[in-house]
CSV table of C-alpha atoms in Angstrom, one decimal:
chain,number,residue,atom,x,y,z
G,146,MET,CA,63.7,-4.9,68.5
G,147,ALA,CA,65.9,-4.3,65.5
G,148,ARG,CA,64.1,-4.8,62.2
G,149,ALA,CA,65.7,-7.3,59.8
G,150,CYS,CA,67.1,-5.6,56.7
G,151,ALA,CA,65.8,-6.4,53.3
G,152,PRO,CA,68.2,-8.2,50.9
G,153,PHE,CA,70.6,-6.1,49.0
G,154,VAL,CA,70.7,-7.1,45.3
G,155,GLN,CA,73.1,-6.0,42.6
G,156,ILE,CA,72.2,-6.8,39.0
G,157,GLY,CA,74.4,-6.7,35.9
G,158,LEU,CA,72.7,-6.1,32.5
G,159,THR,CA,74.2,-6.4,29.1
G,160,CYS,CA,72.1,-4.4,26.7
G,161,ASP,CA,73.1,-4.6,23.0
G,162,GLY,CA,76.7,-5.1,24.0
G,163,GLU,CA,76.7,-2.4,26.7
G,164,HIS,CA,77.2,-3.7,30.2
G,165,ARG,CA,75.4,-1.8,33.0
G,166,LYS,CA,75.1,-2.3,36.7
G,167,PHE,CA,72.6,-1.0,39.2
G,168,ASP,CA,71.4,-1.8,42.7
G,169,ALA,CA,68.0,-3.2,43.3
G,170,SER,CA,67.7,-2.9,47.1
G,171,PRO,CA,65.5,-3.3,49.0
G,172,ASN,CA,63.1,-4.9,46.6
G,173,ILE,CA,63.9,-6.9,43.5
G,174,LYS,CA,60.6,-6.2,41.7
G,175,PRO,CA,61.7,-2.8,40.3
G,176,ALA,CA,64.8,-4.5,38.9
G,177,ARG,CA,62.7,-7.1,37.1
G,178,ALA,CA,60.5,-4.3,35.7
G,179,ARG,CA,63.6,-2.5,34.4
G,180,VAL,CA,64.7,-5.7,32.6
G,181,GLU,CA,61.3,-6.1,31.0
G,182,SER,CA,61.4,-2.4,29.8
G,183,PHE,CA,64.7,-3.1,28.0
G,184,ARG,CA,63.2,-6.2,26.4
G,185,ALA,CA,60.1,-4.3,25.3
G,186,ARG,CA,62.3,-1.9,23.4
G,187,GLY,CA,63.7,-4.8,21.5
G,188,GLU,CA,67.1,-4.7,23.1
G,189,HIS,CA,68.9,-7.9,23.7
G,190,VAL,CA,69.2,-8.3,27.5
G,191,ARG,CA,71.2,-10.8,29.5
G,192,VAL,CA,71.0,-10.8,33.3
G,193,SER,CA,74.2,-11.8,35.0
G,194,ASN,CA,76.1,-11.7,38.3
G,195,ILE,CA,73.0,-11.5,40.6
G,196,ARG,CA,74.4,-11.2,44.1
G,197,GLU,CA,72.3,-11.1,47.3
G,198,SER,CA,73.7,-10.4,50.7
G,199,GLU,CA,72.1,-9.7,54.1
G,200,CYS,CA,73.0,-6.4,55.8
G,201,ARG,CA,73.9,-7.0,59.3
G,202,PRO,CA,73.4,-4.0,61.6
G,203,GLU,CA,74.4,-4.2,65.2
G,204,ARG,CA,71.3,-5.6,66.9
G,205,ALA,CA,70.1,-4.1,70.2
G,206,ALA,CA,69.9,-6.5,73.1
G,207,PRO,CA,66.5,-8.3,73.2
G,208,ILE,CA,64.0,-7.1,75.9
G,209,ARG,CA,64.0,-9.4,78.9
G,210,ALA,CA,60.6,-10.5,80.0
G,211,LEU,CA,59.6,-12.4,83.1
G,212,VAL,CA,56.4,-14.4,83.2
G,213,VAL,CA,55.1,-15.1,86.7
G,214,ASP,CA,52.2,-17.6,87.2
G,215,ASP,CA,51.5,-20.5,89.5
G,216,SER,CA,50.0,-22.3,86.5
G,217,ARG,CA,52.6,-23.9,84.3
G,218,VAL,CA,50.2,-24.1,81.4
G,219,GLN,CA,49.5,-20.3,81.6
G,220,ARG,CA,53.2,-19.6,81.8
G,221,ARG,CA,53.9,-21.7,78.7
G,222,ILE,CA,51.1,-20.0,76.7
G,223,VAL,CA,52.3,-16.5,77.4
G,224,SER,CA,56.0,-17.4,77.2
G,225,THR,CA,55.6,-19.0,73.8
G,226,CYS,CA,54.0,-15.9,72.4
G,227,LEU,CA,56.7,-13.7,73.8
G,228,ARG,CA,59.5,-15.8,72.3
G,229,GLN,CA,57.8,-15.7,68.9
G,230,TRP,CA,57.8,-11.9,69.2
G,231,GLY,CA,61.5,-11.7,70.0
G,232,PHE,CA,61.6,-11.4,73.7
G,233,ALA,CA,64.1,-13.1,75.9
G,234,VAL,CA,61.8,-14.9,78.3
G,235,ALA,CA,62.2,-16.3,81.8
G,236,GLU,CA,59.6,-17.9,84.0
G,237,ALA,CA,58.8,-18.1,87.7
G,238,PRO,CA,56.1,-20.1,89.4
G,239,SER,CA,55.6,-17.7,92.4
G,240,GLY,CA,56.2,-14.2,93.6
G,241,GLU,CA,59.0,-15.4,95.9
G,242,ALA,CA,60.8,-17.1,93.0
G,243,ALA,CA,60.2,-14.1,90.8
G,244,LEU,CA,61.8,-11.8,93.3
G,245,ALA,CA,64.9,-14.0,93.6
G,246,HIS,CA,65.2,-14.0,89.8
G,247,CYS,CA,64.8,-10.2,89.7
G,248,ARG,CA,67.7,-9.8,92.1
G,249,GLU,CA,69.9,-11.9,89.8
G,250,THR,CA,68.7,-10.8,86.4
G,251,PRO,CA,66.5,-7.7,86.5
G,252,PRO,CA,63.8,-8.0,83.7
G,253,ASP,CA,62.6,-5.2,81.5
G,254,ILE,CA,59.0,-6.3,81.5
G,255,VAL,CA,57.1,-8.4,84.1
G,256,LEU,CA,53.8,-10.2,83.4
G,257,SER,CA,52.5,-11.5,86.7
G,258,ASP,CA,49.3,-13.2,87.7
G,259,TRP,CA,47.3,-11.4,90.4
G,260,MET,CA,46.1,-14.5,92.4
G,261,MET,CA,48.9,-16.8,93.4
G,262,PRO,CA,49.5,-18.9,96.5
G,263,GLY,CA,51.8,-17.2,99.1
G,264,MET,CA,52.9,-13.8,97.7
G,265,SER,CA,50.2,-12.3,95.5
G,266,GLY,CA,50.9,-10.5,92.3
G,267,VAL,CA,50.1,-7.1,94.0
G,268,ASP,CA,52.5,-7.9,96.8
G,269,PHE,CA,55.2,-9.0,94.3
G,270,CYS,CA,54.6,-5.8,92.3
G,271,ARG,CA,55.0,-3.7,95.5
G,272,ALA,CA,58.3,-5.6,96.3
G,273,PHE,CA,59.5,-5.2,92.7
G,274,ARG,CA,59.0,-1.5,92.9
G,275,ALA,CA,61.0,-1.3,96.2
G,276,MET,CA,64.0,-2.9,94.6
G,277,GLU,CA,66.9,-0.7,93.4
G,278,ARG,CA,67.2,-0.8,89.6
G,279,ALA,CA,69.4,0.9,87.1
G,280,ASN,CA,66.5,1.2,84.6
G,281,TYR,CA,62.7,1.2,84.8
G,282,GLY,CA,60.8,-2.1,84.8
G,283,TYR,CA,57.4,-2.3,83.1
G,284,PHE,CA,54.9,-4.3,85.1
G,285,ILE,CA,51.7,-5.9,83.8
G,286,LEU,CA,49.2,-7.6,86.1
G,287,LEU,CA,47.2,-10.5,84.6
G,288,THR,CA,43.9,-10.7,86.3
G,289,THR,CA,40.2,-11.6,86.1
G,290,LYS,CA,39.4,-8.6,88.3
G,291,SER,CA,37.8,-5.6,86.7
G,292,ASP,CA,36.4,-3.8,89.7
G,293,LYS,CA,37.7,-0.1,89.9
G,294,GLU,CA,38.8,-0.5,93.5
G,295,GLU,CA,40.9,-3.5,92.6
G,296,VAL,CA,42.4,-1.7,89.6
G,297,ALA,CA,43.2,1.2,91.9
G,298,LEU,CA,44.9,-1.2,94.3
G,299,GLY,CA,47.1,-2.6,91.5
G,300,LEU,CA,48.0,0.9,90.3
G,301,ASP,CA,48.8,2.0,93.8
G,302,ALA,CA,51.2,-1.0,94.1
G,303,GLY,CA,53.1,0.1,91.1
G,304,ALA,CA,51.5,-1.7,88.1
G,305,ASP,CA,51.7,0.0,84.8
G,306,ASP,CA,49.0,-1.9,83.0
G,307,PHE,CA,46.5,-4.7,83.3
G,308,LEU,CA,45.5,-7.7,81.1
G,309,THR,CA,42.4,-9.6,81.5
G,310,LYS,CA,42.5,-13.4,81.6
G,311,PRO,CA,42.1,-15.4,79.5
G,312,VAL,CA,44.8,-13.7,77.6
G,313,ASN,CA,44.0,-12.6,74.0
G,314,ALA,CA,47.2,-12.7,71.9
G,315,ALA,CA,46.4,-9.5,69.9
G,316,GLU,CA,45.7,-7.6,73.1
G,317,LEU,CA,48.8,-9.0,74.8
G,318,ARG,CA,51.0,-7.9,71.8
G,319,ALA,CA,49.5,-4.4,71.8
G,320,ARG,CA,50.1,-3.9,75.5
G,321,LEU,CA,53.6,-5.2,75.2
G,322,ALA,CA,54.2,-2.8,72.3
G,323,ALA,CA,53.0,0.1,74.6
G,324,GLY,CA,55.4,-1.1,77.3
G,325,ARG,CA,58.2,-1.4,74.9
G,326,ARG,CA,57.7,2.2,73.8
G,327,ILE,CA,57.8,3.4,77.3
G,328,LEU,CA,61.0,1.4,78.0
G,329,GLU,CA,62.7,2.7,74.9
G,330,MET,CA,61.8,6.3,75.9
G,331,GLU,CA,63.1,5.7,79.4
G,332,ARG,CA,66.3,4.2,78.0
G,333,GLU,CA,66.7,7.2,75.7
G,334,LEU,CA,66.0,9.6,78.5
G,335,THR,CA,68.5,7.7,80.8
G,336,GLU,CA,71.2,7.9,78.1
G,337,LYS,CA,70.5,11.6,77.5
G,338,ASN,CA,70.7,12.3,81.2
G,339,ARG,CA,74.0,10.4,81.3
G,340,LEU,CA,75.4,12.5,78.5
G,341,VAL,CA,74.1,15.6,80.2
G,342,LYS,CA,75.7,14.6,83.5
G,343,SER,CA,79.0,13.7,81.7
G,344,THR,CA,79.0,17.0,79.9
G,345,LEU,CA,78.2,19.0,83.1
G,346,ASP,CA,81.0,17.1,84.9
G,347,GLU,CA,83.4,18.1,82.0
G,348,LEU,CA,82.2,21.7,82.1
G,349,GLN,CA,82.6,21.8,85.9
G,350,ALA,CA,86.2,20.5,85.6
G,351,LEU,CA,86.8,23.1,82.9
G,352,TYR,CA,85.3,25.8,85.1
G,353,ASP,CA,87.3,24.8,88.1
G,354,SER,CA,90.5,24.9,85.9
G,355,LEU,CA,89.6,28.3,84.6
G,356,ASP,CA,88.7,29.5,88.0
G,357,ASN,CA,92.1,28.4,89.3
G,358,ASP,CA,93.8,30.2,86.4
G,359,LEU,CA,91.8,33.3,87.1
G,360,MET,CA,92.7,33.2,90.7
G,361,GLU,CA,96.4,33.1,89.7
G,362,ALA,CA,95.8,35.9,87.3
G,363,ARG,CA,94.2,37.9,90.0
G,364,LYS,CA,97.3,37.4,92.2
G,365,LEU,CA,99.5,38.5,89.3
G,366,GLN,CA,97.4,41.6,88.7
G,367,GLN,CA,97.4,42.6,92.3
G,368,SER,CA,101.2,42.2,92.2
G,369,LEU,CA,101.3,44.9,89.5
G,370,LEU,CA,100.4,47.4,92.2
G,371,SER,CA,103.5,49.0,93.6
G,372,GLU,CA,103.7,49.3,97.3
G,373,ARG,CA,100.2,49.8,98.7
G,374,TYR,CA,101.5,52.2,101.2
G,375,ARG,CA,104.6,54.4,101.1
G,376,ASP,CA,105.7,57.0,103.6
G,377,PHE,CA,107.9,59.8,102.1
G,378,GLY,CA,108.2,61.7,105.4
G,379,VAL,CA,106.3,64.9,104.3
G,380,ALA,CA,103.7,62.9,102.4
G,381,GLN,CA,102.2,59.4,102.3
G,382,LEU,CA,100.9,57.4,99.4
G,383,SER,CA,98.1,54.8,99.6
G,384,LEU,CA,96.8,52.5,96.8
G,385,GLY,CA,93.6,50.5,96.6
G,386,LEU,CA,92.0,48.2,94.0
G,387,ARG,CA,88.7,46.3,93.9
G,388,THR,CA,87.9,44.3,90.7
G,389,ALA,CA,84.3,43.4,89.7
G,390,GLY,CA,85.5,39.9,88.7
G,391,HIS,CA,88.6,37.8,89.2
G,392,VAL,CA,90.6,40.3,87.1
G,393,GLY,CA,89.9,43.7,85.7
G,394,GLY,CA,91.1,46.7,83.7
G,395,ASP,CA,91.9,49.1,86.5
G,396,LEU,CA,95.4,49.9,87.8
G,397,VAL,CA,96.9,52.5,90.1
G,398,GLY,CA,100.6,53.0,90.7
G,399,SER,CA,103.6,55.2,91.2
G,400,PHE,CA,107.2,55.5,90.1
G,401,PRO,CA,110.3,57.4,91.3
G,402,ILE,CA,111.6,60.3,89.3
G,403,SER,CA,114.2,61.8,91.7
G,404,GLU,CA,114.8,62.2,95.4
G,405,ARG,CA,112.1,64.9,95.7
G,406,ARG,CA,109.7,63.9,92.8
G,407,ILE,CA,107.5,61.0,92.1
G,408,GLY,CA,104.9,60.1,89.4
G,409,ILE,CA,101.5,58.7,90.3
G,410,TYR,CA,98.7,57.5,88.0
G,411,GLY,CA,95.4,55.8,87.8
G,412,LEU,CA,94.2,54.1,84.6
G,413,ASP,CA,91.0,52.2,83.5
G,414,VAL,CA,91.0,50.0,80.4
G,415,SER,CA,87.6,49.7,78.6
G,416,GLY,CA,85.7,46.5,79.2
G,417,HIS,CA,86.2,43.9,81.9
G,418,GLY,CA,87.8,40.5,82.4
G,419,VAL,CA,90.9,38.8,81.0
G,420,SER,CA,91.5,40.9,77.8
G,421,SER,CA,91.3,44.1,79.8
G,422,ALA,CA,93.6,42.7,82.5
G,423,LEU,CA,96.2,41.8,79.8
G,424,MET,CA,96.0,45.3,78.4
G,425,THR,CA,96.5,46.7,81.9
G,426,ALA,CA,99.6,44.5,82.4
G,427,ARG,CA,101.1,45.9,79.2
G,428,LEU,CA,100.4,49.5,80.2
G,429,ALA,CA,102.0,48.9,83.6
G,430,GLY,CA,105.3,48.3,81.7
G,431,TYR,CA,105.0,51.7,80.0
G,432,LEU,CA,104.9,53.3,83.4
G,433,SER,CA,107.4,51.0,85.1
G,434,ALA,CA,108.6,51.8,88.6
G,435,THR,CA,111.6,49.4,88.3
G,436,VAL,CA,112.9,49.9,84.7
G,437,PRO,CA,113.1,53.6,84.0
G,438,GLU,CA,114.3,53.1,80.5
G,439,GLN,CA,110.9,51.6,79.6
G,440,ASN,CA,108.9,54.3,81.4
G,441,LEU,CA,107.4,56.7,78.8
G,442,ALA,CA,107.0,59.4,81.5
G,443,LEU,CA,110.7,59.7,81.8
G,444,ARG,CA,113.6,60.7,79.5
G,445,GLU,CA,117.2,60.0,80.1
G,446,VAL,CA,119.3,63.2,80.5
G,447,ALA,CA,122.5,61.4,81.4
G,448,PRO,CA,123.6,57.8,82.0
G,449,GLY,CA,121.5,56.6,84.8
G,450,ARG,CA,119.8,60.0,85.3
G,451,PHE,CA,116.2,60.6,84.3
G,452,ALA,CA,114.0,63.7,84.1
G,453,PRO,CA,110.2,63.7,83.8
G,454,ARG,CA,108.3,64.5,80.6
G,455,ASP,CA,105.3,66.8,80.9
G,456,PRO,CA,102.3,64.6,81.8
G,457,ALA,CA,100.5,65.8,78.7
G,458,GLU,CA,103.4,64.8,76.5
G,459,THR,CA,103.4,61.3,78.1
G,460,LEU,CA,99.7,60.9,77.3
G,461,ALA,CA,100.3,61.9,73.7
G,462,ARG,CA,103.1,59.3,73.4
G,463,LEU,CA,100.8,56.6,74.9
G,464,ASN,CA,98.0,57.5,72.5
G,465,HIS,CA,100.4,57.2,69.5
G,466,ILE,CA,101.7,53.8,70.7
G,467,ILE,CA,98.2,52.4,71.3
G,468,LEU,CA,97.0,53.4,67.9
G,469,SER,CA,100.1,52.5,65.9
G,470,ASP,CA,101.8,49.6,67.6
G,471,ILE,CA,99.1,47.7,69.5
G,472,ASP,CA,96.4,45.9,67.6
G,473,THR,CA,93.5,46.1,70.0
G,474,ASP,CA,89.9,47.4,70.3
G,475,HIS,CA,90.5,48.5,73.8
G,476,TYR,CA,91.0,52.1,74.8
G,477,PHE,CA,91.7,53.5,78.3
G,478,THR,CA,91.4,56.5,80.5
G,479,ILE,CA,94.2,57.8,82.6
G,480,ALA,CA,95.2,60.5,85.1
G,481,LEU,CA,98.9,61.1,85.4
G,482,ALA,CA,100.6,63.4,87.8
G,483,GLU,CA,104.1,64.5,88.6
G,484,VAL,CA,104.4,65.4,92.3
G,485,ASP,CA,107.2,67.6,93.8
G,486,LEU,CA,107.2,66.4,97.4
G,487,ALA,CA,109.5,69.3,98.5
G,488,CYS,CA,107.1,72.1,97.6
G,489,GLY,CA,103.7,70.3,97.1
G,490,ARG,CA,103.4,71.2,93.4
G,491,VAL,CA,101.4,68.8,91.3
G,492,ARG,CA,101.4,68.8,87.5
G,493,LEU,CA,98.5,66.8,86.2
G,494,ALA,CA,97.1,65.6,82.8
G,495,GLN,CA,93.9,63.6,82.1
G,496,GLY,CA,93.0,61.3,79.3
G,497,GLY,CA,89.3,60.8,79.8
G,498,HIS,CA,89.7,59.9,83.5
G,499,PRO,CA,87.4,61.3,86.2
G,500,HIS,CA,88.5,64.7,87.6
G,501,PRO,CA,90.8,64.1,90.6
G,502,ALA,CA,89.6,65.3,93.9
G,503,VAL,CA,91.6,67.6,96.2
G,504,GLN,CA,90.6,67.8,99.8
G,505,ARG,CA,92.0,70.7,101.7
G,506,ARG,CA,93.0,70.6,105.3
G,507,SER,CA,89.7,72.3,106.2
G,508,GLY,CA,87.7,69.4,104.7
G,509,ALA,CA,86.6,71.2,101.6
G,510,VAL,CA,86.7,69.2,98.4
G,511,GLU,CA,87.3,70.5,94.9
G,512,PHE,CA,87.7,68.7,91.6
G,513,VAL,CA,90.6,69.6,89.2
G,514,GLY,CA,91.6,68.9,85.7
G,515,LYS,CA,90.2,69.4,82.2
G,516,GLY,CA,89.0,65.9,81.3
G,517,GLY,CA,90.4,65.2,77.8
G,518,LEU,CA,89.8,62.3,75.5
G,519,PRO,CA,90.5,58.6,76.3
G,520,ILE,CA,93.8,57.1,75.1
G,521,GLY,CA,93.5,55.1,71.9
G,522,LEU,CA,90.4,56.6,70.3
G,523,ILE,CA,91.8,59.2,67.8
G,524,GLY,CA,95.3,60.0,66.7
G,525,ALA,CA,94.8,63.8,66.7
G,526,ALA,CA,93.8,64.0,70.4
G,527,SER,CA,95.5,66.6,72.4
G,528,PHE,CA,95.8,66.7,76.2
G,529,ASP,CA,95.8,69.6,78.6
G,530,GLN,CA,97.8,70.0,81.8
G,531,VAL,CA,97.0,71.7,85.0
G,532,GLU,CA,99.0,72.6,88.2
G,533,VAL,CA,97.8,72.2,91.7
G,534,ALA,CA,99.5,73.3,94.9
G,535,LEU,CA,99.0,71.0,97.9
G,536,GLY,CA,99.7,72.4,101.4
G,537,PRO,CA,100.1,70.7,104.8
G,538,GLY,CA,97.1,68.5,105.5
G,539,ASP,CA,95.9,68.6,101.9
G,540,ARG,CA,95.4,65.4,99.9
G,541,LEU,CA,94.9,64.4,96.3
G,542,LEU,CA,92.6,61.4,95.3
G,543,ILE,CA,92.9,59.9,91.8
G,544,TYR,CA,90.1,57.4,91.2
G,545,SER,CA,88.3,55.4,88.5
G,546,ASP,CA,84.8,56.0,87.3
G,547,GLY,CA,83.7,52.8,89.0
G,548,LEU,CA,83.5,54.9,92.1
G,549,THR,CA,81.5,57.9,91.0
G,550,GLU,CA,79.3,55.8,88.6
G,551,CYS,CA,78.5,53.2,91.3
G,552,ALA,CA,74.7,52.9,91.3
G,553,ALA,CA,72.2,52.5,94.1
G,554,PRO,CA,69.4,50.0,93.6
G,555,ASP,CA,67.2,52.8,92.3
G,556,GLY,CA,69.8,53.7,89.7
G,557,THR,CA,71.1,56.8,91.5
G,558,LEU,CA,74.8,57.3,90.8
G,559,LEU,CA,77.2,58.3,93.5
G,560,ASP,CA,78.7,61.0,91.2
G,561,GLU,CA,81.2,63.8,92.3
G,562,ALA,CA,78.8,65.3,94.9
G,563,GLY,CA,78.4,61.9,96.6
G,564,LEU,CA,82.2,61.4,96.6
G,565,ALA,CA,82.8,64.8,98.1
G,566,ARG,CA,80.3,64.0,100.8
G,567,LEU,CA,82.0,60.7,101.6
G,568,MET,CA,85.4,62.4,101.7
G,569,THR,CA,84.0,65.0,104.1
G,570,GLU,CA,82.6,62.2,106.3
G,571,LEU,CA,86.1,60.5,106.3
G,572,ARG,CA,88.2,63.7,106.7
G,573,GLN,CA,89.7,62.4,109.9
G,574,THR,CA,90.6,59.0,108.4
G,575,ARG,CA,93.9,58.8,106.6
G,576,GLY,CA,96.0,56.4,104.6
G,577,PRO,CA,94.9,52.9,103.7
G,578,ALA,CA,92.2,53.1,106.3
G,579,PHE,CA,90.6,56.0,104.3
G,580,LEU,CA,90.5,53.9,101.1
G,581,GLU,CA,89.2,50.9,102.9
G,582,SER,CA,86.4,53.0,104.5
G,583,LEU,CA,85.7,54.6,101.2
G,584,PHE,CA,85.2,51.2,99.5
G,585,TRP,CA,82.9,50.1,102.4
G,586,LYS,CA,80.8,53.2,102.0
G,587,LEU,CA,80.6,52.6,98.3
G,588,ALA,CA,79.2,49.1,99.1
G,589,ASP,CA,76.7,50.7,101.4
G,590,HIS,CA,75.6,53.0,98.5
G,591,ALA,CA,75.1,50.0,96.3
G,592,GLN,CA,73.4,48.2,99.2
G,593,ASP,CA,75.8,45.3,99.0
G,594,ALA,CA,75.0,44.6,95.4
G,595,ASP,CA,77.9,43.2,93.3
G,596,LEU,CA,80.0,46.0,91.9
G,597,ALA,CA,79.3,46.5,88.2
G,598,ASP,CA,82.7,48.0,87.5
G,599,ASP,CA,86.3,47.8,88.9
G,600,VAL,CA,87.1,50.5,91.5
G,601,SER,CA,90.6,51.8,92.0
G,602,ALA,CA,92.1,54.8,93.8
G,603,ILE,CA,95.4,56.3,94.8
G,604,LEU,CA,95.7,58.8,97.7
G,605,LEU,CA,98.5,61.3,98.2
G,606,GLU,CA,98.4,63.1,101.6
G,607,PHE,CA,100.7,65.8,102.8
G,608,THR,CA,101.2,65.7,106.6
G,609,GLU,CA,104.0,68.3,107.1
G,610,SER,CA,104.7,71.7,105.7
G,611,PRO,CA,106.4,71.2,102.3
G,612,ARG,CA,109.8,72.8,102.0
G,613,THR,CA,110.2,75.7,99.6
G,614,GLY,CA,112.4,74.7,96.8
């Protein structure tokens, strides 16, 4: 029940010619005391403009009570008390009539006699509990019974409380107050649950929308990969990418340089998720396979003709651009190679990327490169370059650290030795099938646990004897 607000009183005082106003809510006694204090100091006081108004807050709906008793006198006694205490009261002379009323207008509190002709109070309570309700209904049984077994029977039927007849008004009021507290708590809990459900529904809708956006972003990122398989005749190129989430920071790719030369690279942006993927997309433009004018690894020597820069020079240019032109906390690692398909010569530079693996025709695996610093950390970084000769049946694997740093459940990393072992096991497998099998073996190492990092790889394989040139 909403408590009635006290009157709001505003008093105007004229004290020795000075008019003052003050509020005297919620009690006028302090105002009178203040007037007397002025008079006690000998000041001339005139009280004027006394205004009183009732505040009218929005009242909560009164609690609905249903009184059920076959005695009309008993119903009237209880109902009169309840109305005086602010309840909206309905009456029913029997359990059957009470059930019909409950179906039409569900009460908040029920006070029912135990012993009635036809349906007893216990039977009515049991039927009342079986009804579908939006909110909880508090049930009090009025009875002359005090035996523990009888009380247990009433509780088992669903009664919340008992009141001994003849009814004592003070006890009735106290038990109703307890019932009201429970109903108010139940209403608050219901409202909170409604708000929680509404919030969860909104969050689920937001999550679904984000999930759809991320799925589209995943498709776009996968489209950044150039052809996943390319056959150059004397050599074949295969690309593979597995992201730890919807999108990631790994990328592998290639670009044409001339009829006999290509560029290949693998890069890994720090971090995971959307920001890393956006950085990856920007870097893909700097090594474009379709717009050579934008490719930092190429320089135009004549209109429409391009020559490669040294891979180490390209990494230095990337490092300068990231530090000077792009406002980001991300850095990245990269391995960039220029490949002469005619003679099998590979010029390679690393910027913090794992050492590329070379597997000879015999199956032996060696790791090449000098490491170097990641791109975007310090401006004074320098990058070394190495040359590798690939013969018939040899292959070069550039991969991200998500492969060698893949951990088993006991924390054991795959590392370079593990990668060499897997490559030896798969020496008869070639092309995209090799990368697919490698990723499956990586999952076996992790024992099907979710990958903690993105994994990418690019595989260059020579199948025929390179021409001398």
